[in-house]
Structure formats: C-alpha cells, structure tokens
PDB file of C-alpha atoms in Angstrom:
ATOM      1  CA  MET A  42     181.494 116.102  62.279  1.00 92.00           C
ATOM      2  CA  ALA A  43     177.991 115.400  60.535  1.00 95.00           C
ATOM      3  CA  LYS A  44     177.547 111.542  59.512  1.00 97.00           C
ATOM      4  CA  ILE A  45     175.139 111.917  56.517  1.00 97.00           C
ATOM      5  CA  THR A  46     173.229 109.246  54.365  1.00 98.00           C
ATOM      6  CA  MET A  47     172.051 109.931  50.968  1.00 98.00           C
ATOM      7  CA  THR A  48     171.521 108.062  47.655  1.00 98.00           C
ATOM      8  CA  VAL A  49     174.151 109.028  44.943  1.00 98.00           C
ATOM      9  CA  ASN A  50     173.457 107.695  41.332  1.00 98.00           C
ATOM     10  CA  GLY A  51     170.926 104.921  42.773  1.00 97.00           C
ATOM     11  CA  ARG A  52     173.533 104.016  45.609  1.00 97.00           C
ATOM     12  CA  GLN A  53     172.966 104.582  49.289  1.00 98.00           C
ATOM     13  CA  VAL A  54     176.111 105.962  50.501  1.00 98.00           C
ATOM     14  CA  SER A  55     177.047 107.428  53.955  1.00 97.00           C
ATOM     15  CA  GLY A  56     180.007 109.314  55.465  1.00 96.00           C
ATOM     16  CA  SER A  57     181.241 111.884  57.839  1.00 97.00           C
ATOM     17  CA  CYS A  58     182.149 115.592  57.237  1.00 97.00           C
ATOM     18  CA  ASP A  59     182.477 118.830  58.789  1.00 97.00           C
ATOM     19  CA  ASP A  60     178.967 120.859  58.889  1.00 97.00           C
ATOM     20  CA  ARG A  61     180.217 123.229  56.457  1.00 97.00           C
ATOM     21  CA  THR A  62     181.298 120.871  53.859  1.00 97.00           C
ATOM     22  CA  LEU A  63     179.854 122.022  50.313  1.00 97.00           C
ATOM     23  CA  LEU A  64     178.262 119.163  48.575  1.00 98.00           C
ATOM     24  CA  VAL A  65     180.323 119.527  45.688  1.00 98.00           C
ATOM     25  CA  HIS A  66     183.336 118.412  48.020  1.00 97.00           C
ATOM     26  CA  PHE A  67     181.662 115.780  49.641  1.00 98.00           C
ATOM     27  CA  ILE A  68     180.800 114.108  46.307  1.00 98.00           C
ATOM     28  CA  ARG A  69     184.373 114.885  45.058  1.00 98.00           C
ATOM     29  CA  GLU A  70     186.451 113.950  48.377  1.00 97.00           C
ATOM     30  CA  ASN A  71     184.235 111.635  50.291  1.00 97.00           C
ATOM     31  CA  LEU A  72     182.535 109.503  47.489  1.00 97.00           C
ATOM     32  CA  GLY A  73     185.587 110.221  44.865  1.00 98.00           C
ATOM     33  CA  LEU A  74     183.257 111.169  41.947  1.00 98.00           C
ATOM     34  CA  THR A  75     185.505 113.547  40.319  1.00 97.00           C
ATOM     35  CA  GLY A  76     183.222 114.317  37.140  1.00 97.00           C
ATOM     36  CA  THR A  77     181.458 117.304  39.195  1.00 97.00           C
ATOM     37  CA  HIS A  78     184.080 120.112  39.098  1.00 96.00           C
ATOM     38  CA  VAL A  79     184.890 122.941  41.321  1.00 95.00           C
ATOM     39  CA  GLY A  80     184.927 126.319  39.281  1.00 90.00           C
ATOM     40  CA  CYS A  81     184.259 129.105  41.375  1.00 87.00           C
ATOM     41  CA  ASP A  82     182.544 128.145  44.535  1.00 76.00           C
ATOM     42  CA  THR A  83     180.407 131.100  44.279  1.00 86.00           C
ATOM     43  CA  THR A  84     177.246 129.820  41.841  1.00 88.00           C
ATOM     44  CA  GLN A  85     178.925 131.675  38.990  1.00 92.00           C
ATOM     45  CA  CYS A  86     180.057 129.283  36.551  1.00 94.00           C
ATOM     46  CA  GLY A  87     177.844 125.929  36.614  1.00 95.00           C
ATOM     47  CA  ALA A  88     180.612 123.654  36.490  1.00 96.00           C
ATOM     48  CA  CYS A  89     179.298 121.895  39.797  1.00 97.00           C
ATOM     49  CA  VAL A  90     175.602 121.140  38.846  1.00 98.00           C
ATOM     50  CA  VAL A  91     174.325 118.024  39.859  1.00 98.00           C
ATOM     51  CA  HIS A  92     170.427 116.595  40.011  1.00 98.00           C
ATOM     52  CA  MET A  93     169.101 116.820  43.962  1.00 98.00           C
ATOM     53  CA  ASP A  94     165.787 114.920  44.246  1.00 98.00           C
ATOM     54  CA  GLY A  95     165.227 115.578  40.182  1.00 96.00           C
ATOM     55  CA  GLN A  96     166.349 119.101  40.268  1.00 96.00           C
ATOM     56  CA  SER A  97     169.393 120.901  38.938  1.00 97.00           C
ATOM     57  CA  VAL A  98     171.242 122.542  41.670  1.00 97.00           C
ATOM     58  CA  LYS A  99     174.791 124.193  41.928  1.00 97.00           C
ATOM     59  CA  SER A 100     176.296 121.625  44.362  1.00 97.00           C
ATOM     60  CA  CYS A 101     178.668 124.593  45.716  1.00 96.00           C
ATOM     61  CA  SER A 102     175.617 126.324  46.985  1.00 96.00           C
ATOM     62  CA  ILE A 103     174.375 123.537  49.170  1.00 97.00           C
ATOM     63  CA  LEU A 104     175.996 121.877  52.449  1.00 98.00           C
ATOM     64  CA  ALA A 105     176.433 118.149  52.410  1.00 98.00           C
ATOM     65  CA  VAL A 106     174.236 118.295  55.745  1.00 98.00           C
ATOM     66  CA  GLN A 107     171.542 119.873  53.551  1.00 98.00           C
ATOM     67  CA  ALA A 108     171.420 117.251  51.168  1.00 98.00           C
ATOM     68  CA  ALA A 109     171.303 114.152  53.626  1.00 98.00           C
ATOM     69  CA  GLY A 110     168.325 111.899  52.726  1.00 98.00           C
ATOM     70  CA  SER A 111     168.310 113.291  48.924  1.00 98.00           C
ATOM     71  CA  SER A 112     169.050 111.597  45.934  1.00 98.00           C
ATOM     72  CA  ILE A 113     171.733 113.067  44.171  1.00 98.00           C
ATOM     73  CA  THR A 114     172.546 112.428  40.556  1.00 98.00           C
ATOM     74  CA  THR A 115     175.993 113.465  39.136  1.00 98.00           C
ATOM     75  CA  ILE A 116     177.413 113.148  35.429  1.00 98.00           C
ATOM     76  CA  GLU A 117     179.025 109.718  36.374  1.00 98.00           C
ATOM     77  CA  GLY A 118     175.233 108.566  37.005  1.00 98.00           C
ATOM     78  CA  LEU A 119     173.724 109.404  33.748  1.00 97.00           C
ATOM     79  CA  ALA A 120     175.483 106.676  31.384  1.00 96.00           C
ATOM     80  CA  ALA A 121     173.699 103.300  31.880  1.00 94.00           C
ATOM     81  CA  ASN A 122     174.928  99.780  30.556  1.00 93.00           C
ATOM     82  CA  GLY A 123     177.852 101.566  29.214  1.00 93.00           C
ATOM     83  CA  GLU A 124     175.712 103.389  26.608  1.00 96.00           C
ATOM     84  CA  LEU A 125     176.155 107.512  27.052  1.00 97.00           C
ATOM     85  CA  HIS A 126     172.873 109.127  28.032  1.00 97.00           C
ATOM     86  CA  PRO A 127     171.550 110.948  24.933  1.00 97.00           C
ATOM     87  CA  VAL A 128     172.761 114.381  26.241  1.00 97.00           C
ATOM     88  CA  GLN A 129     175.997 113.105  26.393  1.00 97.00           C
ATOM     89  CA  ALA A 130     175.933 111.355  23.211  1.00 97.00           C
ATOM     90  CA  ALA A 131     174.528 114.767  21.709  1.00 97.00           C
ATOM     91  CA  PHE A 132     177.336 116.898  22.932  1.00 97.00           C
ATOM     92  CA  LYS A 133     179.994 114.472  21.631  1.00 96.00           C
ATOM     93  CA  ALA A 134     178.370 114.186  18.149  1.00 97.00           C
ATOM     94  CA  HIS A 135     178.096 117.986  18.203  1.00 96.00           C
ATOM     95  CA  HIS A 136     181.143 118.931  19.302  1.00 94.00           C
ATOM     96  CA  GLY A 137     179.650 120.593  22.408  1.00 93.00           C
ATOM     97  CA  LEU A 138     182.736 120.612  24.285  1.00 89.00           C
ATOM     98  CA  GLN A 139     186.619 121.847  23.927  1.00 87.00           C
ATOM     99  CA  CYS A 140     188.427 121.606  27.142  1.00 91.00           C
ATOM    100  CA  GLY A 141     185.663 119.782  28.605  1.00 91.00           C
ATOM    101  CA  PHE A 142     185.811 121.595  32.111  1.00 94.00           C
ATOM    102  CA  CYS A 143     182.340 123.021  31.762  1.00 94.00           C
ATOM    103  CA  THR A 144     180.850 119.946  29.932  1.00 96.00           C
ATOM    104  CA  PRO A 145     179.703 117.843  33.278  1.00 97.00           C
ATOM    105  CA  GLY A 146     177.553 120.831  34.524  1.00 97.00           C
ATOM    106  CA  MET A 147     176.601 121.805  30.867  1.00 97.00           C
ATOM    107  CA  VAL A 148     175.481 118.264  30.349  1.00 98.00           C
ATOM    108  CA  MET A 149     173.616 117.889  33.777  1.00 98.00           C
ATOM    109  CA  THR A 150     171.893 121.585  32.991  1.00 98.00           C
ATOM    110  CA  ALA A 151     170.819 120.587  29.655  1.00 97.00           C
ATOM    111  CA  VAL A 152     169.267 117.253  30.725  1.00 97.00           C
ATOM    112  CA  ASP A 153     167.114 119.279  33.480  1.00 97.00           C
ATOM    113  CA  ILE A 154     166.212 121.866  30.777  1.00 97.00           C
ATOM    114  CA  ILE A 155     164.807 119.052  28.514  1.00 96.00           C
ATOM    115  CA  ARG A 156     162.585 117.511  31.467  1.00 95.00           C
ATOM    116  CA  ARG A 157     161.343 120.790  31.968  1.00 95.00           C
ATOM    117  CA  HIS A 158     160.750 122.080  28.299  1.00 94.00           C
ATOM    118  CA  GLY A 159     160.373 118.618  26.220  1.00 86.00           C
ATOM    119  CA  SER A 160     160.968 118.435  22.672  1.00 73.00           C
ATOM    120  CA  GLY A 161     159.606 121.864  22.101  1.00 79.00           C
ATOM    121  CA  LEU A 162     162.863 123.668  22.752  1.00 91.00           C
ATOM    122  CA  ASP A 163     164.089 126.592  20.468  1.00 94.00           C
ATOM    123  CA  GLU A 164     167.757 128.118  20.552  1.00 96.00           C
ATOM    124  CA  ALA A 165     166.411 131.425  22.475  1.00 96.00           C
ATOM    125  CA  THR A 166     164.940 129.311  25.405  1.00 96.00           C
ATOM    126  CA  VAL A 167     168.253 126.917  25.543  1.00 97.00           C
ATOM    127  CA  ARG A 168     170.768 129.952  25.658  1.00 96.00           C
ATOM    128  CA  ALA A 169     168.382 131.602  28.496  1.00 97.00           C
ATOM    129  CA  GLU A 170     168.625 128.525  30.257  1.00 96.00           C
ATOM    130  CA  LEU A 171     172.158 128.222  29.953  1.00 96.00           C
ATOM    131  CA  GLU A 172     172.964 131.614  31.461  1.00 94.00           C
ATOM    132  CA  GLY A 173     174.095 130.106  34.624  1.00 92.00           C
ATOM    133  CA  ASN A 174     176.670 128.000  33.115  1.00 95.00           C
ATOM    134  CA  ILE A 175     179.723 129.309  32.034  1.00 94.00           C
ATOM    135  CA  CYS A 176     181.740 128.112  28.834  1.00 93.00           C
ATOM    136  CA  ARG A 177     185.274 129.706  27.981  1.00 89.00           C
ATOM    137  CA  CYS A 178     186.113 128.157  24.904  1.00 88.00           C
ATOM    138  CA  THR A 179     183.146 127.322  22.757  1.00 77.00           C
ATOM    139  CA  GLY A 180     180.958 130.633  22.239  1.00 79.00           C
ATOM    140  CA  TYR A 181     178.232 128.188  22.701  1.00 93.00           C
ATOM    141  CA  HIS A 182     176.650 127.549  19.671  1.00 95.00           C
ATOM    142  CA  ASN A 183     177.692 123.658  19.429  1.00 95.00           C
ATOM    143  CA  ILE A 184     176.215 123.396  22.965  1.00 96.00           C
ATOM    144  CA  VAL A 185     173.544 124.873  22.154  1.00 96.00           C
ATOM    145  CA  GLN A 186     173.017 122.526  19.053  1.00 96.00           C
ATOM    146  CA  ALA A 187     173.237 119.614  21.040  1.00 96.00           C
ATOM    147  CA  VAL A 188     170.925 120.462  23.526  1.00 96.00           C
ATOM    148  CA  LEU A 189     168.184 121.007  20.999  1.00 96.00           C
ATOM    149  CA  ALA A 190     169.429 117.837  19.011  1.00 95.00           C
ATOM    150  CA  ALA A 191     169.385 116.037  22.371  1.00 96.00           C
ATOM    151  CA  ALA A 192     165.554 117.348  23.043  1.00 95.00           C
ATOM    152  CA  ALA A 193     164.616 116.409  19.662  1.00 93.00           C
ATOM    153  CA  GLY A 194     165.859 112.792  19.760  1.00 91.00           C
ATOM    154  CA  MET A 195     164.791 112.178  23.294  1.00 88.00           C
ATOM    155  CA  GLY A 196     160.886 112.741  22.420  1.00 74.00           C
ATOM    156  CA  GLY A 197     160.330 115.065  25.268  1.00 53.00           C
ATOM    157  CA  ALA A 198     160.497 115.413  28.887  1.00 38.00           C
ATOM    158  CA  ARG A 199     159.498 112.033  30.101  1.00 37.00           C
ATOM    159  CA  GLN A 200     162.749 110.260  28.657  1.00 39.00           C
ATOM    160  CA  ALA A 201     164.879 113.449  29.859  1.00 43.00           C
ATOM    161  CA  ALA A 202     164.481 112.286  33.615  1.00 40.00           C
ATOM    162  CA  GLU A 203     166.959 110.006  34.959  1.00 41.00           C
TER     163      GLU A 203
END
C-alpha cells in the first residue's frame, strides 16, 4: 500500500491505495468524488478527464501514485461560490448533453481546449480537439456549439484556467 498526498480541487488530501490503483479509482473511491466517470479503462472514451497540474489527462491512464504531489482538478472543482463555470453554463445553455455520462470529461476537456486556444477557436479545431472524447447520444453538434460559446464568452485563455 502506498500513502499519497495531492491537492484535489484546492484541498490537500491524503490516502492509502495499492500501487496499481488508477487515479480515477482513487478519486472516486478514496475521495468520494464521483463526477469523474469510468467509461472504458482504456483511454478511449474521455469520461475520466481531469486536470493534473493544469493539463488535461485521462485519469484511467495514470496511477494514483504518479499523481502524488500534483494538483488535480475534477468536475466538482470547476464551479465556484455556487456559480457554474462558464463552460458548464454553456453546456447547459446549448444543450450539450443528453444522458450526461460523458459530460464531465467533455467539460474538463473543453476547459483545457479554451485554455490552450483562447477565444479564437473555430468548429474544426474544437472537433479535432474533442476526438479523444466519445459521446454516444448527441452527435457532437451541441457540444461543439457549447465550447465555441464558452470560448467567446470567456474572452480567451487566461480566464479559462481554473
């Protein structure tokens, strides 16, 4: 068993886990943060996307011990003071979800896309950047529209960072 400490959503947390425990399972089972979903365990679907040290990562591809000492942001860490993050609000306003299973990973990926590309995003870039995230319900049109609206409303990359 490994004893690890990391910062999750701005709060320092510690826990014990097997050396082989994936970060997604540590987040869900040890910390009780179930917004990060387990979809495939093979990095195919993107439902498990979190931010580690400011970078978008698929938490099913990283061991929890590899994240020790890192700063992790999950979907639960985006909203502030009872207000949805602008990307969450855009997904709601533009109906960028149906069943909601992929939504946390899509939102986390979108925040990272906007952080890296700013408000100058176009549809082709958003579609290319979302390639690693699978939605089986929406056909992506409303997801892309939500990302574009959020980018335009946030005024660029500087505000996109958590």
